[in-house]
Coordinates of C-alpha atoms in Angstrom, one line a residue:
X28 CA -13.0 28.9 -14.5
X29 CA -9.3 29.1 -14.7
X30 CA -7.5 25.8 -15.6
X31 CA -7.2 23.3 -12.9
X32 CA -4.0 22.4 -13.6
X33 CA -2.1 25.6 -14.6
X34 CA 0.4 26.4 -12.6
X35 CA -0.8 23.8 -9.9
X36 CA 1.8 22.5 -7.6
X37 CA 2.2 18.8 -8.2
X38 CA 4.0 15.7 -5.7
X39 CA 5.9 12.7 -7.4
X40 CA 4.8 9.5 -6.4
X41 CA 6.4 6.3 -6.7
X42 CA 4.5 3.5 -8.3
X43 CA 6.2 0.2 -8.8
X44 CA 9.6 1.0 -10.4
X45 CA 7.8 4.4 -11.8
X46 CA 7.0 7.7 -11.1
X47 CA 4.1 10.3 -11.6
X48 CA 3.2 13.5 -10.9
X49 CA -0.1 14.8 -9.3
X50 CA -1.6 17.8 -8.0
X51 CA -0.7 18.0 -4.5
X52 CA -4.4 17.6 -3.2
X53 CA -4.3 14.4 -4.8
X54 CA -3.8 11.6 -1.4
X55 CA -2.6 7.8 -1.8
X56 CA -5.4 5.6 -0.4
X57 CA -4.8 2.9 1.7
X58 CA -5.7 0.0 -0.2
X59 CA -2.6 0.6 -2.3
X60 CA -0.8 -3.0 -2.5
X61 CA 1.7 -5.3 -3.9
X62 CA 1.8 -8.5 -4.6
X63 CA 5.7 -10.3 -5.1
X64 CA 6.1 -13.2 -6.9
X65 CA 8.4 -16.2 -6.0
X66 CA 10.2 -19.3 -7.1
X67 CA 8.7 -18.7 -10.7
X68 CA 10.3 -21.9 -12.0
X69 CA 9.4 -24.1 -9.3
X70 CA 6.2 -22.9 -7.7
X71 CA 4.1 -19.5 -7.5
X72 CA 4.7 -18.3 -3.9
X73 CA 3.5 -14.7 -3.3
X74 CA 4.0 -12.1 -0.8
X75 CA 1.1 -9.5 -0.4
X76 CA 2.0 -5.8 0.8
X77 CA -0.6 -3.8 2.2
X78 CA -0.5 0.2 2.9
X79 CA -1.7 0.2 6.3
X80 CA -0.8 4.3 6.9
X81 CA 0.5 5.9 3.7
X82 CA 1.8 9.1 5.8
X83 CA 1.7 11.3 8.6
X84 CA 2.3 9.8 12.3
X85 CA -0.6 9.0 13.1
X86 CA -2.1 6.2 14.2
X87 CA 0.6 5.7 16.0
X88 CA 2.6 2.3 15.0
X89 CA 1.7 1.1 18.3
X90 CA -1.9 1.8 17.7
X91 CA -2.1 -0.3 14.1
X92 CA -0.3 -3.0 15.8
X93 CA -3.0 -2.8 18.9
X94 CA -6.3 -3.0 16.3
X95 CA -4.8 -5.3 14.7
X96 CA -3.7 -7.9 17.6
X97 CA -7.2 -7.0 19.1
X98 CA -9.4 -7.5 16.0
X99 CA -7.6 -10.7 15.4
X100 CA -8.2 -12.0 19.1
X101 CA -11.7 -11.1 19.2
X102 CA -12.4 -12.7 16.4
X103 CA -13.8 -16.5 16.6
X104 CA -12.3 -19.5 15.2
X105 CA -14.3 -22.5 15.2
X106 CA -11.4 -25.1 16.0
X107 CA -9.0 -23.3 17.7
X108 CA -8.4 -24.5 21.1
X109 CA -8.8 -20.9 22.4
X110 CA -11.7 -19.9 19.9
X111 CA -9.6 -17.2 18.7
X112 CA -8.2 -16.2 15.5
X113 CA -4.9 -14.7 17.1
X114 CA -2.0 -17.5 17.7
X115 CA 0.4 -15.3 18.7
X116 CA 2.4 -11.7 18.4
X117 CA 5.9 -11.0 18.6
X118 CA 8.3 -7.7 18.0
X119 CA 11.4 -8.7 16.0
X120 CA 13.5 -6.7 18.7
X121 CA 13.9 -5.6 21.7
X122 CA 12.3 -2.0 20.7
X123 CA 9.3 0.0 20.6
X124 CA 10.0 0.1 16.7
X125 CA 10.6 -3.0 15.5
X126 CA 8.6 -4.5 13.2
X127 CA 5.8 -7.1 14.6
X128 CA 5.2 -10.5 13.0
X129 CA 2.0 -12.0 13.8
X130 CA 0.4 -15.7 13.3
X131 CA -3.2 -15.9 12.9
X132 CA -5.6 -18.5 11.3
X133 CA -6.8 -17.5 8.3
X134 CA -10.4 -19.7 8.1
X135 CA -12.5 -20.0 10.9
X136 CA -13.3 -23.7 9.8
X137 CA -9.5 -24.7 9.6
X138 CA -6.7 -25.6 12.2
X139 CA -4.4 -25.5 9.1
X140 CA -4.7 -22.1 7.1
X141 CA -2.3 -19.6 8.7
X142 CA -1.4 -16.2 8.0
X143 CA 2.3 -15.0 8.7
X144 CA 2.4 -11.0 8.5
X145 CA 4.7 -8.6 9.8
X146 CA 3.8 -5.3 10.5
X147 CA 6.7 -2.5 9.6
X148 CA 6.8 1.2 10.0
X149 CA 9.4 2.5 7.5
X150 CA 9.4 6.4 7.9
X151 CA 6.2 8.3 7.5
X152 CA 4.9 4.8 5.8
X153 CA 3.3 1.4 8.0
X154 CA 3.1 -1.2 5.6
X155 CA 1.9 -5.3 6.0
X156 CA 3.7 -7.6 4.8
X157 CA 1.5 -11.1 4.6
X158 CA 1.5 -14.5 3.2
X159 CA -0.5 -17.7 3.4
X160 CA 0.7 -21.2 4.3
X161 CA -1.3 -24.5 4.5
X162 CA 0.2 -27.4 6.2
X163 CA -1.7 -31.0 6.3
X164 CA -1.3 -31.6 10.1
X165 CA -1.9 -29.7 12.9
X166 CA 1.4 -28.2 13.0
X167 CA 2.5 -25.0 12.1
X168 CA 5.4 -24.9 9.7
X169 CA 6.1 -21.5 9.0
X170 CA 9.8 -21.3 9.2
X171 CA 10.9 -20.5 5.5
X172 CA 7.8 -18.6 4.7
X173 CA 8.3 -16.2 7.7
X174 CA 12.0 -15.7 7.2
X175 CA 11.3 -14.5 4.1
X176 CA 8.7 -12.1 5.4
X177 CA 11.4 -10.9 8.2
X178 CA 14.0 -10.4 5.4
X179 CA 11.6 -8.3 3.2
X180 CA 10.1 -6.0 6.0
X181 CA 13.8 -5.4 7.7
X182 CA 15.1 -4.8 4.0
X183 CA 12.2 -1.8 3.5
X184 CA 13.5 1.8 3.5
X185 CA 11.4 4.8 3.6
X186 CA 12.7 7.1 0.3
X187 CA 11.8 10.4 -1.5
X188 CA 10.6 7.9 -4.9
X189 CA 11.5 11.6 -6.4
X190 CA 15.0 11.7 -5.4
X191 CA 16.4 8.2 -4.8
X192 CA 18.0 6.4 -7.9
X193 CA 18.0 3.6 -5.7
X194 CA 16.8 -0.1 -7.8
X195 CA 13.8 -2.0 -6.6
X196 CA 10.3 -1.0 -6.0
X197 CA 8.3 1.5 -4.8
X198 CA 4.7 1.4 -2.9
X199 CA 4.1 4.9 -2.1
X200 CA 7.4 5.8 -0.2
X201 CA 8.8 2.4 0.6
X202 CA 11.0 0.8 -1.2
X203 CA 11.2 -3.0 -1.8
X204 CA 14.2 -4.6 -3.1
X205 CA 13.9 -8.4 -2.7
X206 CA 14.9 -11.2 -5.1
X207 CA 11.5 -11.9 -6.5
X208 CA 10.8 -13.1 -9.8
X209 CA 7.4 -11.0 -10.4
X210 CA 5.5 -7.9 -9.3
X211 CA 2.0 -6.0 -9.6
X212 CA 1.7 -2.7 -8.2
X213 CA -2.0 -1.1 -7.7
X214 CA -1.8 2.4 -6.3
X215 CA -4.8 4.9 -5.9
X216 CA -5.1 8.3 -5.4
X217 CA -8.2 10.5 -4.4
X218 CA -8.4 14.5 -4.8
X219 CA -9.5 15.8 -0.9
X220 CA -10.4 19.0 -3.8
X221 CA -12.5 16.9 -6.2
X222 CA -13.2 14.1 -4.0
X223 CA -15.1 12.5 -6.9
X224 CA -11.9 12.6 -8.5
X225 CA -10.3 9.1 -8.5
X226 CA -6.4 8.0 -10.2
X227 CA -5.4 4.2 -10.3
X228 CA -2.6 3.6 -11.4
X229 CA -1.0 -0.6 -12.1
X230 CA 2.0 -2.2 -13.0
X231 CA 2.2 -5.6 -13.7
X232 CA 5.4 -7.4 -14.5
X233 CA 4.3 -11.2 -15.2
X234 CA 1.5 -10.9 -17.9
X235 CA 2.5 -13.3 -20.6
X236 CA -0.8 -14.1 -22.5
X237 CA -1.5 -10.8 -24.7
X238 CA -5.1 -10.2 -25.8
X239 CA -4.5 -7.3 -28.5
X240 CA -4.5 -4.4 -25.9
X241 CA -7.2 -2.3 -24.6
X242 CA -9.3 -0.8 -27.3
X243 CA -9.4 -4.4 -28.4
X244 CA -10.6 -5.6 -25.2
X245 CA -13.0 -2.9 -25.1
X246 CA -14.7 -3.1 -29.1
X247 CA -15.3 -7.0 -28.3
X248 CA -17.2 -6.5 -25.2
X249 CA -19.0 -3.5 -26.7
X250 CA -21.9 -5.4 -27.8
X251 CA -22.5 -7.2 -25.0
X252 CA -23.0 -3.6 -23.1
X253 CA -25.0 -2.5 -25.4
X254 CA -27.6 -5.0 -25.2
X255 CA -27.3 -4.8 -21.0
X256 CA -28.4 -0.3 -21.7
X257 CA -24.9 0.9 -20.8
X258 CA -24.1 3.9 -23.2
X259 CA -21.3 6.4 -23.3
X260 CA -20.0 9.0 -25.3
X261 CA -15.9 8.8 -26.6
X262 CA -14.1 12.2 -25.7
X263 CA -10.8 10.5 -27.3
X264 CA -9.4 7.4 -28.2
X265 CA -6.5 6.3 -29.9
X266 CA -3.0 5.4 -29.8
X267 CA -0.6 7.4 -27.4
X268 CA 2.3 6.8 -25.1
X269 CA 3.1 5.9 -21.5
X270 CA 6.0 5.8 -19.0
X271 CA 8.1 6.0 -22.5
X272 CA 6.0 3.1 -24.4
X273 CA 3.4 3.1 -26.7
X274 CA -0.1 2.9 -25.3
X275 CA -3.4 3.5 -26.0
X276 CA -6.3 5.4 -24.4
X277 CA -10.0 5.9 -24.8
X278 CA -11.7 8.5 -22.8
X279 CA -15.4 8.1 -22.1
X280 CA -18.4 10.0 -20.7
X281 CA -21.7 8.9 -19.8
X282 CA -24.7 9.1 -16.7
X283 CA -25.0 7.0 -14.1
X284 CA -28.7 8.1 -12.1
X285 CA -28.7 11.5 -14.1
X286 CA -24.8 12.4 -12.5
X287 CA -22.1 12.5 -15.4
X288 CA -19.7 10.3 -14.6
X289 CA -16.3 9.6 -16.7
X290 CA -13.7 7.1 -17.3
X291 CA -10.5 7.5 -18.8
X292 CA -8.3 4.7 -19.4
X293 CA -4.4 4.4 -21.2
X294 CA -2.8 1.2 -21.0
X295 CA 0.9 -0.2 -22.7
X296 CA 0.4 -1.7 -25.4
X297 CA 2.8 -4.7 -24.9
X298 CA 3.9 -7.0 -28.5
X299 CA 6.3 -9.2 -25.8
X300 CA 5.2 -10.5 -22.3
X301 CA 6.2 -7.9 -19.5
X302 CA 9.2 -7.9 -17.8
X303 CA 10.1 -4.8 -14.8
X304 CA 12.2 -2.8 -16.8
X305 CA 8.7 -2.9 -19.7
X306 CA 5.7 -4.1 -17.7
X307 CA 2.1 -3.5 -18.7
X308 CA 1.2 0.0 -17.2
X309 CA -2.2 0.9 -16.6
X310 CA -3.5 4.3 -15.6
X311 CA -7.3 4.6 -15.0
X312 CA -9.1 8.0 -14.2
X313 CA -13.2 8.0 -13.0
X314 CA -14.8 11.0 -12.3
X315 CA -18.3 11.9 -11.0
X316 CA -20.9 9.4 -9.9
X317 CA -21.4 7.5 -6.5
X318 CA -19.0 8.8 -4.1
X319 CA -19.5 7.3 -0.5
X320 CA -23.2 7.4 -0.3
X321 CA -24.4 9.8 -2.8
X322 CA -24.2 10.2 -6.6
X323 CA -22.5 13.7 -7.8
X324 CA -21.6 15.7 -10.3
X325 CA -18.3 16.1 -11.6
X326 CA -16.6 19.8 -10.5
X327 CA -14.6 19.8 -13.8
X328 CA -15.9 20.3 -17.3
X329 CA -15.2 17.6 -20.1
X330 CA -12.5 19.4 -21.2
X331 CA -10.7 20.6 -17.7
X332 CA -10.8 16.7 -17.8
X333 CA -9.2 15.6 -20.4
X334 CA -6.4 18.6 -19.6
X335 CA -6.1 17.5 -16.2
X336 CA -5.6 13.6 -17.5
X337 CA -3.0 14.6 -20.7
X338 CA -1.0 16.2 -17.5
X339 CA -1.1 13.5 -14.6
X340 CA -1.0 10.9 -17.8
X341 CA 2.8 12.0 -19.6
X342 CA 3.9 12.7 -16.2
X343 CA 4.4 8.8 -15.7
X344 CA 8.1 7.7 -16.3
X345 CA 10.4 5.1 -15.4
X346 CA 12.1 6.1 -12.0
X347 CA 15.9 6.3 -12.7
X348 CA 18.2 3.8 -11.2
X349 CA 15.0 1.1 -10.8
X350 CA 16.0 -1.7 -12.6

């Protein structure tokens, strides 16, 4: 078999305030998210970012925007006064277009427990913008939290994360550029030619408390899995480098219900708590085993693997203009 990666057309994708390269047949998921942090000094508040369509035009935004008011209002709440989980849903304008912000309770016990979201199509992309708020009366107070949410989903822009030198950052190909204090980005990426093929790749910008890094994490839980029957064999392991920092990696194959199954990991290895322009960067690769329903084989050998992961993996590098 010819190499899988030789001369293999690749697409840059944005992830956080980095890039990376994959083969082309390599799609963003879904359940990439993001997850901004705010008013570090005087309270955590976060703001969750959801990839509801990652491209195309379809569904329509009109369509996500239906399921989504629909799900919401068939759905029963307890102590609502009209048993439903939808409170209400409005568009920010006057257009077809404009982004949607939408109440809802989110516990079916409570009359307290909101969540604000807004609902914003920014080029090929349809992202959700949510966050929770708790008040202790009956009321809803979600003035500040919502305007926040408004000025984040109106300040989106739909970019090429190849091209645009642009500072703030990227979930697939929308840019965020708010005046958070923290961010964790968790894109994932699945190969429609290996579907048992999976890349995740994290960023994570707030991690003060260092543990010693990967391999160390990994040699003090060792025993533990041994005793529990999980084995594996090392392909590589070791110190390496990336997105322009030193890292390290170990690369593992073993069997899960007589399928061969791998999983590659490389993670920074951070001597100073992260910050955006140096956060800690994971990069996770699993091959073979369940997929859906069923447990499969791998299509590429161990050592296709480990060419196709040196590729994707010093491909990663800080997007220009990010920070």
């Amino acid at each position: 078999m010819a190499s899988p990666i030789a001369n293999s057309p690749t697409t840059t994708h944005g992830i956080g305030r980095f890039l990376i390269d994959l083969p082309e047949h390599f799609q963003l998921l879904p359940n990439a998210r993001i997850e901004l942090t705010f008013n570090k000094e005087t309270g955590l508040k976060k703001v969750n970012g959801l990839v509801v369509r990652a491209s195309g035009a379809t569904p329509t935004f009109a369509t996500i925007v239906a399921n989504r008011t629909n799900s919401l209002r068939s759905s029963y709440h307890y102590g609502a006064e009209s048993k439903s989980m939808l409170i209400s849903a409005r568009r920010l304008k006057d257009d077809i277009a404009s982004p949607v912000l939408i109440r809802s309770y989110s516990d079916a016990g409570l009359v307290n427990a909101f969540l604000s979201e807004v609902l914003v199509e920014s080029g090929a992309s349809v992202t959700a913008l949510q966050r929770n708020t708790y008040t202790p009366t009956a009321q809803i107070s979600t003035e500040a939290s919502e305007t926040q949410l408004i000025e984040i989903a109106t300040g989106l822009r739909a970019v090429d994360p190849a091209a645009t030198t642009a500072q703030g950052v990227c979930l697939g190909k929308a840019l965020f550029n708010s005046t958070h204090d923290g961010e964790y980005v968790s894109i994932s990426f699945r190969s429609t030619l290996w579907p048992e093929c999976l890349f995740t790749m994290t960023s994570r910008s707030m991690l003060n408390e260092l543990d010693g890094g990967l391999l160390k994490r990994v040699d003090s839980g060792a025993a533990m899995l041994a005793k529990m029957g999980f084995r594996s064999n090392v392909l590589r392991r070791g110190v390496t480098t990336l997105g322009g920092s030193p890292a390290e990696e170990l690369l593992e194959t073993g069997k899960d219900r007589d399928k061969t199954v791998r999983t590659f990991m490389g993670e920074v290895l951070l001597k100073v708590p992260a910050t955006f322009a140096k956060p800690q960067l994971t990069l996770v690769c699993e091959m073979g085993g369940q997929v859906e329903y069923e447990y499969v084989e791998p299509k590429l050998s161990d050592k296709e693997s480990v060419a196709l992961w040196d590729a994707v993996r010093t491909s990663v590098r800080p997007r220009a203009g990010a920070v």
